[in-house]
mmCIF file of C-alpha atoms in Angstrom:
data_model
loop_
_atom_site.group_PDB
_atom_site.id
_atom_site.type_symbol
_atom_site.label_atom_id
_atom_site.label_comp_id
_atom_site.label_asym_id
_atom_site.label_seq_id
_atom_site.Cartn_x
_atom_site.Cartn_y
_atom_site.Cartn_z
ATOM 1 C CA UNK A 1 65.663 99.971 79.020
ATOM 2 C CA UNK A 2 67.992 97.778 78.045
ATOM 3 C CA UNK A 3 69.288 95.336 79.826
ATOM 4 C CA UNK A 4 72.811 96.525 81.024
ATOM 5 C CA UNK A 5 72.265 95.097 79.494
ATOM 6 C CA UNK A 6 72.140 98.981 80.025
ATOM 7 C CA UNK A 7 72.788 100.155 81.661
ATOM 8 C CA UNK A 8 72.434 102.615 79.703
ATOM 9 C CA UNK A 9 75.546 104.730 80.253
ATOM 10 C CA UNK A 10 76.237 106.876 77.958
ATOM 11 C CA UNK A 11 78.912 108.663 76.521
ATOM 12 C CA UNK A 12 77.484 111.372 73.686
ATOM 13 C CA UNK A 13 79.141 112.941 71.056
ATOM 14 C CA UNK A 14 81.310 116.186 71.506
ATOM 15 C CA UNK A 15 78.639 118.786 70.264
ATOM 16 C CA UNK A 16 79.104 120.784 72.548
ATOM 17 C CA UNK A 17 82.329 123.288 72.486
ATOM 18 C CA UNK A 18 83.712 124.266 75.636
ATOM 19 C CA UNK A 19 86.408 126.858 76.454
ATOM 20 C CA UNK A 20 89.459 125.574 77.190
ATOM 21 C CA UNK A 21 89.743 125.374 80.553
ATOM 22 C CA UNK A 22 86.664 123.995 81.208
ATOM 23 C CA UNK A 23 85.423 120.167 81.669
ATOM 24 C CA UNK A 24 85.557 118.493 77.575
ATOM 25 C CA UNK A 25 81.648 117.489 77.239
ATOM 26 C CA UNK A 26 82.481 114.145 76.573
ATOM 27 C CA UNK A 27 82.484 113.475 80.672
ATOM 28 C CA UNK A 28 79.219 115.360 80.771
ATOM 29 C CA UNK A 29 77.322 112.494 79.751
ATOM 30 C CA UNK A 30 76.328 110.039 81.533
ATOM 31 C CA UNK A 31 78.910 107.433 81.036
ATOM 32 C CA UNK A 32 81.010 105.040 82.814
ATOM 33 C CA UNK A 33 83.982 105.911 81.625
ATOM 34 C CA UNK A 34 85.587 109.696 81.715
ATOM 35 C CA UNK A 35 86.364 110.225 78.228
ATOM 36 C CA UNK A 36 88.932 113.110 79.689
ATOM 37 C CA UNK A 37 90.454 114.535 82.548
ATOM 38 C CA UNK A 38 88.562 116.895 85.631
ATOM 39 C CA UNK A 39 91.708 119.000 87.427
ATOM 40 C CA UNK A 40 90.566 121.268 90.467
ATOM 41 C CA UNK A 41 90.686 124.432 88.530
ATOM 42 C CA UNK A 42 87.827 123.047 85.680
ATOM 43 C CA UNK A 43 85.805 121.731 89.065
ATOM 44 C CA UNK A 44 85.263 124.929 89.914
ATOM 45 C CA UNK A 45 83.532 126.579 86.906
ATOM 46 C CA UNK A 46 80.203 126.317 86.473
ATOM 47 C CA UNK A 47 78.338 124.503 83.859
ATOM 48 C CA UNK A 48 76.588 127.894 82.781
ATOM 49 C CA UNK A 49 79.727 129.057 81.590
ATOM 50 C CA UNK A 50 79.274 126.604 78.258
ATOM 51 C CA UNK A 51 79.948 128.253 75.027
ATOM 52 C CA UNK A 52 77.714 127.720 72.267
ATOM 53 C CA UNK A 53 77.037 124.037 70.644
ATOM 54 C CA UNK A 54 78.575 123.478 67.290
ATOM 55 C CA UNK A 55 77.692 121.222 65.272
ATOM 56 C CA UNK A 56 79.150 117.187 65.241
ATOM 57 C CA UNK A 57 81.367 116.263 62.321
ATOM 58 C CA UNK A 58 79.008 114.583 59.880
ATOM 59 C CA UNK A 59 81.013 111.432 59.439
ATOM 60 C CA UNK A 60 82.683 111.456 62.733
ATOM 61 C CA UNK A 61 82.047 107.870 64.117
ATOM 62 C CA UNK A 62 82.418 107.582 67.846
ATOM 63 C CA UNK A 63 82.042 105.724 71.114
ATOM 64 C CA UNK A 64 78.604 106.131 72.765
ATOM 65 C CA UNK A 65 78.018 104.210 75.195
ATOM 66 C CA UNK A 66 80.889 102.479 77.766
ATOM 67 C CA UNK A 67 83.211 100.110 75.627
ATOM 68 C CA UNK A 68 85.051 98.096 77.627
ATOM 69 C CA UNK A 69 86.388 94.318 78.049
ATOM 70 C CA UNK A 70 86.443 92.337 81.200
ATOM 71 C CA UNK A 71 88.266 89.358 80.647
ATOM 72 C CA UNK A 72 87.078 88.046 84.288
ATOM 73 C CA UNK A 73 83.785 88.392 85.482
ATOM 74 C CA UNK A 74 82.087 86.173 88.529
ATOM 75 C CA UNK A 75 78.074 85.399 88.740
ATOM 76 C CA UNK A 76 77.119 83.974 92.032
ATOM 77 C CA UNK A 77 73.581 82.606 90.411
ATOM 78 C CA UNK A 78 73.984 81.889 86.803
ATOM 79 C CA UNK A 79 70.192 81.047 85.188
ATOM 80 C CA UNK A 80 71.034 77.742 84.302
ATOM 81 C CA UNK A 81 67.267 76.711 83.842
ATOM 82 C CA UNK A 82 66.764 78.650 80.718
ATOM 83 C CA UNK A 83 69.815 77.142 78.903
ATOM 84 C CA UNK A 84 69.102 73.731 79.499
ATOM 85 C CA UNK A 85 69.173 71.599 76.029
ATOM 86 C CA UNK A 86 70.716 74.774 74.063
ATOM 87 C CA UNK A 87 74.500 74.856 75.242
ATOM 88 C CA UNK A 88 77.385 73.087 73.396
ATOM 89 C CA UNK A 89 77.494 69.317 74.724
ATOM 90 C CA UNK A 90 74.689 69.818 77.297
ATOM 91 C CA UNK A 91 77.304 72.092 79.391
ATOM 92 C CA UNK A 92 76.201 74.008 82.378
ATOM 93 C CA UNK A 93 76.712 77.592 82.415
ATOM 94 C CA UNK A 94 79.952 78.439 84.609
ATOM 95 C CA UNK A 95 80.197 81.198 86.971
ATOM 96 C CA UNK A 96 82.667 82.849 85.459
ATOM 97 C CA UNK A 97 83.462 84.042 82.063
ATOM 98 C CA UNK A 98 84.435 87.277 79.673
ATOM 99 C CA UNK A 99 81.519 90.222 79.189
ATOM 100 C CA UNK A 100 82.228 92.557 76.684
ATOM 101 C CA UNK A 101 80.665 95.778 75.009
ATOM 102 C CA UNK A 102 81.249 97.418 71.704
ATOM 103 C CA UNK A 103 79.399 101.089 71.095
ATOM 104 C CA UNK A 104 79.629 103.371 68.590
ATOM 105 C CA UNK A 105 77.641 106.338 66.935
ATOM 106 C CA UNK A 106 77.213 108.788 64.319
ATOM 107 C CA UNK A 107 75.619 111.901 63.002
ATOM 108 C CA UNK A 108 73.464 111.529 60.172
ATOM 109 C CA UNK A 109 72.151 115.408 60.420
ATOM 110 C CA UNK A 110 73.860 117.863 62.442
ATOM 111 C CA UNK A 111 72.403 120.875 63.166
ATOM 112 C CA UNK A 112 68.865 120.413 61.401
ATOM 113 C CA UNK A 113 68.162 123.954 60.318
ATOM 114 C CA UNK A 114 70.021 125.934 62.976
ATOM 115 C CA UNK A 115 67.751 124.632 65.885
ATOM 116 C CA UNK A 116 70.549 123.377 67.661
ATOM 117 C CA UNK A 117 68.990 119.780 67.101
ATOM 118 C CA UNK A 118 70.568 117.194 65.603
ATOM 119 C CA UNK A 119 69.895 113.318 64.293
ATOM 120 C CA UNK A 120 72.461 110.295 65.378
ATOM 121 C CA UNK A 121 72.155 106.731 64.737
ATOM 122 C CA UNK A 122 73.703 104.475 67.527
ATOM 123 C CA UNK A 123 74.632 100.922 67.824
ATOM 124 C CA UNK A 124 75.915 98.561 70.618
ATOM 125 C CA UNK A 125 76.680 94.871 71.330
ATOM 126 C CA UNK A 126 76.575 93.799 74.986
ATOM 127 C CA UNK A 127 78.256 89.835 74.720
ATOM 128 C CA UNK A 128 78.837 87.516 77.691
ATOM 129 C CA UNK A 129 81.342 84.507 76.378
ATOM 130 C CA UNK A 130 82.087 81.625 78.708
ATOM 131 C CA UNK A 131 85.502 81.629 77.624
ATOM 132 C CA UNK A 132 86.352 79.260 80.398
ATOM 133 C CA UNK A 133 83.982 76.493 79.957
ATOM 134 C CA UNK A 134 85.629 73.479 77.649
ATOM 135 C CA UNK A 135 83.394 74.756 74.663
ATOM 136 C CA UNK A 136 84.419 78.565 75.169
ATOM 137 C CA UNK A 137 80.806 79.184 73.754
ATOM 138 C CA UNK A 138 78.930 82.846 73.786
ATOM 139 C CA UNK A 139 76.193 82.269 75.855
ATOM 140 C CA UNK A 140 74.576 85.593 75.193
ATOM 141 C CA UNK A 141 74.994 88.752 72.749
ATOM 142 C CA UNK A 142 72.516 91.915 72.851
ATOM 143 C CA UNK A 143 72.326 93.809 69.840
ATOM 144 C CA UNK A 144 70.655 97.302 70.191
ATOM 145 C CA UNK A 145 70.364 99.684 67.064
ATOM 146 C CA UNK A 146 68.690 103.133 67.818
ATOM 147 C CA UNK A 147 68.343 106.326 66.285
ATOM 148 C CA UNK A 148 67.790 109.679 68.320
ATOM 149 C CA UNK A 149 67.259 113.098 68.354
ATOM 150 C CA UNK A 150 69.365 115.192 70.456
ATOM 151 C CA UNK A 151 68.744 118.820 71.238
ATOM 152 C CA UNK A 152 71.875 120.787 72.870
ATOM 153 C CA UNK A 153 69.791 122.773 75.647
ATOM 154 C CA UNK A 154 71.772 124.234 78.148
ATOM 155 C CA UNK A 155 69.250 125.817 79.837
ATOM 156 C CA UNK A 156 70.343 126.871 83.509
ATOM 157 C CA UNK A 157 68.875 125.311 86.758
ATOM 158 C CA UNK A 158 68.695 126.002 90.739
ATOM 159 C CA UNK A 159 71.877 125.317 92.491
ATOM 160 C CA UNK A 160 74.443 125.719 90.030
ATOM 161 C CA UNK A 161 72.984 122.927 87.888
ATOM 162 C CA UNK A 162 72.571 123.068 83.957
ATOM 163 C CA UNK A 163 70.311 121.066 82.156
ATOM 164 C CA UNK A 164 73.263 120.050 79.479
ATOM 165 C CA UNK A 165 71.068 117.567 76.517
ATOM 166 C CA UNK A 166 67.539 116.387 76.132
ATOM 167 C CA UNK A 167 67.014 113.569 73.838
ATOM 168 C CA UNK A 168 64.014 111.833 71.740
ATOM 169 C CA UNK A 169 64.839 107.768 70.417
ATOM 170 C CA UNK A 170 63.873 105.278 69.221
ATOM 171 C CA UNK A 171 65.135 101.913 70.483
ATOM 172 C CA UNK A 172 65.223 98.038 69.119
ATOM 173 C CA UNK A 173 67.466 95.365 71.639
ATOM 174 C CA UNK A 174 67.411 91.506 70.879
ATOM 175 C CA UNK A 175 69.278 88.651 71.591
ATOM 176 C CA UNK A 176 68.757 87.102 67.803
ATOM 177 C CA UNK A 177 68.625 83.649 69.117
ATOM 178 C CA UNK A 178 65.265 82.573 67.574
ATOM 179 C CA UNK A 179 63.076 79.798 68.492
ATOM 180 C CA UNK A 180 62.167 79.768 73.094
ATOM 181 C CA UNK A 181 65.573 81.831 73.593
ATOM 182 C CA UNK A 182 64.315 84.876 71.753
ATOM 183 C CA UNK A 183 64.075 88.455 73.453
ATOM 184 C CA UNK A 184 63.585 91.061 71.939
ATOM 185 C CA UNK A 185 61.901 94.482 72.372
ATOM 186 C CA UNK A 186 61.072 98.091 71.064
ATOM 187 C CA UNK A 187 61.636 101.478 72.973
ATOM 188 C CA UNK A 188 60.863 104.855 72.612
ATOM 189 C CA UNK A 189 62.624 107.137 74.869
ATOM 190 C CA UNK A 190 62.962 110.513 76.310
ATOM 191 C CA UNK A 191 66.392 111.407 78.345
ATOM 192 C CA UNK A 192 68.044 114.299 79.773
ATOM 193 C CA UNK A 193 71.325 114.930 80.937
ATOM 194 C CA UNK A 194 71.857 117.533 84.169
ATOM 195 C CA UNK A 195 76.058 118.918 85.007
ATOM 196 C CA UNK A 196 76.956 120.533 87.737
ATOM 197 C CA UNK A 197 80.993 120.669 88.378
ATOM 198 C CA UNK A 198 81.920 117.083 88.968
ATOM 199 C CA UNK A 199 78.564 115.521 89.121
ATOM 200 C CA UNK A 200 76.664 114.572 85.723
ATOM 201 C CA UNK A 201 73.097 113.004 85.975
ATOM 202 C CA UNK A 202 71.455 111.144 83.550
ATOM 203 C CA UNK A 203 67.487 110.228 83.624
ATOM 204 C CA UNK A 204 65.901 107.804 80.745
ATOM 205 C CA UNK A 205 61.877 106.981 80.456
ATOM 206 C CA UNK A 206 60.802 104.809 78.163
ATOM 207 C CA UNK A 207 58.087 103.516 76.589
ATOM 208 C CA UNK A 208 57.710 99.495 75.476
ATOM 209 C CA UNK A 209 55.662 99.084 72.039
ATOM 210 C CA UNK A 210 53.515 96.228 72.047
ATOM 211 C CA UNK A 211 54.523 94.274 68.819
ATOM 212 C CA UNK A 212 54.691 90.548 67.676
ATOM 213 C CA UNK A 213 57.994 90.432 69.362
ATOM 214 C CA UNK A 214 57.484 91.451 73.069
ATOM 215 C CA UNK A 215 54.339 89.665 73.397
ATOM 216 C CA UNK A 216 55.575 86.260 71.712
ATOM 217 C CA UNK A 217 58.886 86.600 73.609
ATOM 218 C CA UNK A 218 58.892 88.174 76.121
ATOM 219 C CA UNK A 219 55.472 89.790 77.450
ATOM 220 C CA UNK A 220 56.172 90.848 80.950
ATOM 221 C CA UNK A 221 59.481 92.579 80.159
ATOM 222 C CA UNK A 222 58.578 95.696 81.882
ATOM 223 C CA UNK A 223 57.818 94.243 85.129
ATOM 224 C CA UNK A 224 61.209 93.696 85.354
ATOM 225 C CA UNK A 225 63.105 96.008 83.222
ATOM 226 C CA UNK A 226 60.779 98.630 84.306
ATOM 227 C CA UNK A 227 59.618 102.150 82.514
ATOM 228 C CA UNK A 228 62.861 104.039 83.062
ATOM 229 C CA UNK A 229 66.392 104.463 84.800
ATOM 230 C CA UNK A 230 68.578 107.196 86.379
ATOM 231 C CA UNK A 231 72.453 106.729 86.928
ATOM 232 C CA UNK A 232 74.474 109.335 89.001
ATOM 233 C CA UNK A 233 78.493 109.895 88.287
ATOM 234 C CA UNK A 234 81.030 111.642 89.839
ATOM 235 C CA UNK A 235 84.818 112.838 88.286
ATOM 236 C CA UNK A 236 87.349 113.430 90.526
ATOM 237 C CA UNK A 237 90.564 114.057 88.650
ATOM 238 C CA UNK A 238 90.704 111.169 86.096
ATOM 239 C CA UNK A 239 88.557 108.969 87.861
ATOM 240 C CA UNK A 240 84.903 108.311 87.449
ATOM 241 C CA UNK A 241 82.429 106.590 89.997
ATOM 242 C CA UNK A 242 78.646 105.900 88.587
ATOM 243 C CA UNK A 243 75.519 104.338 89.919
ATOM 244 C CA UNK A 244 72.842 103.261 87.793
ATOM 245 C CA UNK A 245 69.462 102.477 89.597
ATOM 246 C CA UNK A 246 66.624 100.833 86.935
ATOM 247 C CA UNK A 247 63.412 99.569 88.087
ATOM 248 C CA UNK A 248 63.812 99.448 91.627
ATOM 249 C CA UNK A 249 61.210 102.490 93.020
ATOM 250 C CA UNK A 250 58.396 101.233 90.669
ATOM 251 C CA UNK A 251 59.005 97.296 92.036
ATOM 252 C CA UNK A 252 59.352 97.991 95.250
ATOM 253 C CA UNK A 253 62.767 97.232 95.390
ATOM 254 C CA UNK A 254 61.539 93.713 94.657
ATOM 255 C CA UNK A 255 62.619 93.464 90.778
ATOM 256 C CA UNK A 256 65.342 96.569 90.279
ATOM 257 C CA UNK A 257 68.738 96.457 89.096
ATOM 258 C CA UNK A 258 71.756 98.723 90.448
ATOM 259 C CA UNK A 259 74.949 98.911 88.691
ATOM 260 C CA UNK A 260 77.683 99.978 90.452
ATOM 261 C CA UNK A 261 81.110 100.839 88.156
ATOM 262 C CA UNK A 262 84.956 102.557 88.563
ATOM 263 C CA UNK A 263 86.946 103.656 86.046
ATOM 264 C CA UNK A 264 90.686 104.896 86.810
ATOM 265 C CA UNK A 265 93.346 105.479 84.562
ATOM 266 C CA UNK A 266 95.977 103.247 82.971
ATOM 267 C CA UNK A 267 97.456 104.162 79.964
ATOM 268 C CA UNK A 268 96.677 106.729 77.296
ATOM 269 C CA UNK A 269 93.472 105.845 75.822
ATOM 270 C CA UNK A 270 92.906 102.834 78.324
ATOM 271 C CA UNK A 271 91.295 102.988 82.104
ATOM 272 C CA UNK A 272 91.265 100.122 84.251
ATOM 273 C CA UNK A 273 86.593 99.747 85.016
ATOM 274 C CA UNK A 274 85.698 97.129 87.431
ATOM 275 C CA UNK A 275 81.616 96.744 87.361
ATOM 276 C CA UNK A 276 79.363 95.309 90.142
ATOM 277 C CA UNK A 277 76.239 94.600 88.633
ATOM 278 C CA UNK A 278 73.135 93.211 91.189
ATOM 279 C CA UNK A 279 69.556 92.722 90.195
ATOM 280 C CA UNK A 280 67.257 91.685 87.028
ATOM 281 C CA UNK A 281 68.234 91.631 83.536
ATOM 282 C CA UNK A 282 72.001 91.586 83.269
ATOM 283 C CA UNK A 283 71.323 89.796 79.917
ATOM 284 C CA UNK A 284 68.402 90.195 78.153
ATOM 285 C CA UNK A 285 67.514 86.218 78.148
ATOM 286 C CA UNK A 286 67.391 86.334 81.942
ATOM 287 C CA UNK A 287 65.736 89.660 81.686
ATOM 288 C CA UNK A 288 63.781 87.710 84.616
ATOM 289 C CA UNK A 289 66.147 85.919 86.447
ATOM 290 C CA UNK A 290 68.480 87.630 89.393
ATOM 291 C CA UNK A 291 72.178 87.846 89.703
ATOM 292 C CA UNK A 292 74.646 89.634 91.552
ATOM 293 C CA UNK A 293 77.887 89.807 89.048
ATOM 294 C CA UNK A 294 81.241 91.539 89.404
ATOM 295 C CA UNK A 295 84.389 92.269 86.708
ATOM 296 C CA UNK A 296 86.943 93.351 86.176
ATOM 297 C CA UNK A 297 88.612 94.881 82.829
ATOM 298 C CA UNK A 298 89.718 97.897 80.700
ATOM 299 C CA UNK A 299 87.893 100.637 79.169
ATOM 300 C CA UNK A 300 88.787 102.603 76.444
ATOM 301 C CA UNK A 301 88.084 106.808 76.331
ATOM 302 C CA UNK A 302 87.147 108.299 73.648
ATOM 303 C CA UNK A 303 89.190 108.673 70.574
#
């Protein structure tokens, strides 16, 4: 997975048509941010009561995953070590500083020959600037391209769940620094995406391909990024609460992550987010270094 450098959470394109009174499939995914509104009356139908998918607009570009900006955000432990002889002047990493996260999409083929499949290519840039240090320098950007196969299932589960998506990727993340302070890694990737009322749950296992690239850089990735993650959110009215767990069963609880994230409403296509982020890999140059970071920012919902 990536890092959260990744949480991810995702918000997936509208291909899915609901009836007007129900829950817009945007907040079915498993993002951080409600792309839309929940009121009492949608709560109350169940998932089952989808219409059929239609198709995504072939050149609709759109958010994917969260995309937000935090112009304050506070790590208690910093990984200093690693950036030793690499900042601006020798300068020591500060505890504070902006994070930021641009993520976008598009269909390339909707609909591939009426199977109710279709074929999106996806990219997003995770950036932590240390805006407040005398240099102002970017410590760290992740850039993740990925291209996926997404199958509209809704196929009906026990307890009033629906089993909403299922998706097939493939996944590249790096950091593009070159030289000791290269990461980088390849994915592939098999999610699904489970509604029921106010709850949406996302699960992600993945698969690290042994290339040039993880085993130069960064060999033992996956003992701390692990094989997989899960995040859980709730809507209630036009606020969302999500918890994304990565990493922690399979470690023993020893090398996980948990991000913890709330996103309210401010003002038309803005929410306020404020992310608490705990665990391995917030970047993915201290993929194996531990931090406990919190922020606090804006969001913006889907267009």
């Amino acid at each position: 997975m990536k890092s959260d450098a990744a949480d991810a959470y995702r918000a997936r394109p509208d291909s899915v048509t609901l009836r007007s009174n129900l829950m817009p499939v945007s907040m079915l995914y498993a993002s951080d941010v409600p792309t839309a509104a929940v009121t009492g009356a949608q709560a109350t139908r169940a998932p089952t009561e989808l219409a059929q998918p239609a198709p995504p607009n072939p050149f609709n570009i759109s958010l994917y995953k969260p995309n937000y900006l935090i112009p304050y955000s506070y790590m208690t432990s910093p990984d200093r070590a690693v950036y030793a002889g690499h900042s601006p002047d020798g300068e020591q990493i500060s505890h504070s500083e902006v994070q930021f996260q641009i993520s976008l999409k598009v269909p390339v083929l909707a609909d591939i020959a009426k199977t109710r499949v279709s074929l999106y290519g996806a990219y997003t840039q995770t950036s932590f600037w240390q805006a407040y240090n005398r240099s102002a320098f970017f410590r760290e950007s992740d850039y993740e391209p990925e291209v996926f196969l997404e199958y509209s299932w809704q196929r009906p589960l026990p307890g009033g769940w629906q089993w909403q998506l299922a998706d097939l990727g493939f996944v590249h993340q790096s950091n593009g620094q070159g030289g000791t302070l290269e990461r980088s890694w390849n994915r592939v990737y098999l999610s699904g995406t489970l509604v029921r009322q106010r709850w949406t749950v996302y699960l992600q296992a993945w698969h690290a391909i042994r290339g040039a690239g993880l085993l130069q850089h960064n060999p033992d990735i996956s003992r701390y990024l692990g094989y997989g993650k899960w995040r859980v959110t709730y809507h209630r009215g036009r606020q969302s609460f999500s918890l994304m767990s990565r990493n922690n069963l399979t470690s023993g609880f020893s090398r996980g992550a948990w991000k913890l994230s709330w996103s309210f409403p401010l003002v038309q296509k803005l929410n306020g987010y404020v992310q608490v982020f705990s665990g391995y890999g917030q970047s993915l140059l201290e993929y194996n270094h531990r931090t406990t970071a919190v922020g606090v920012g804006v969001a913006i919902k889907n267009w």
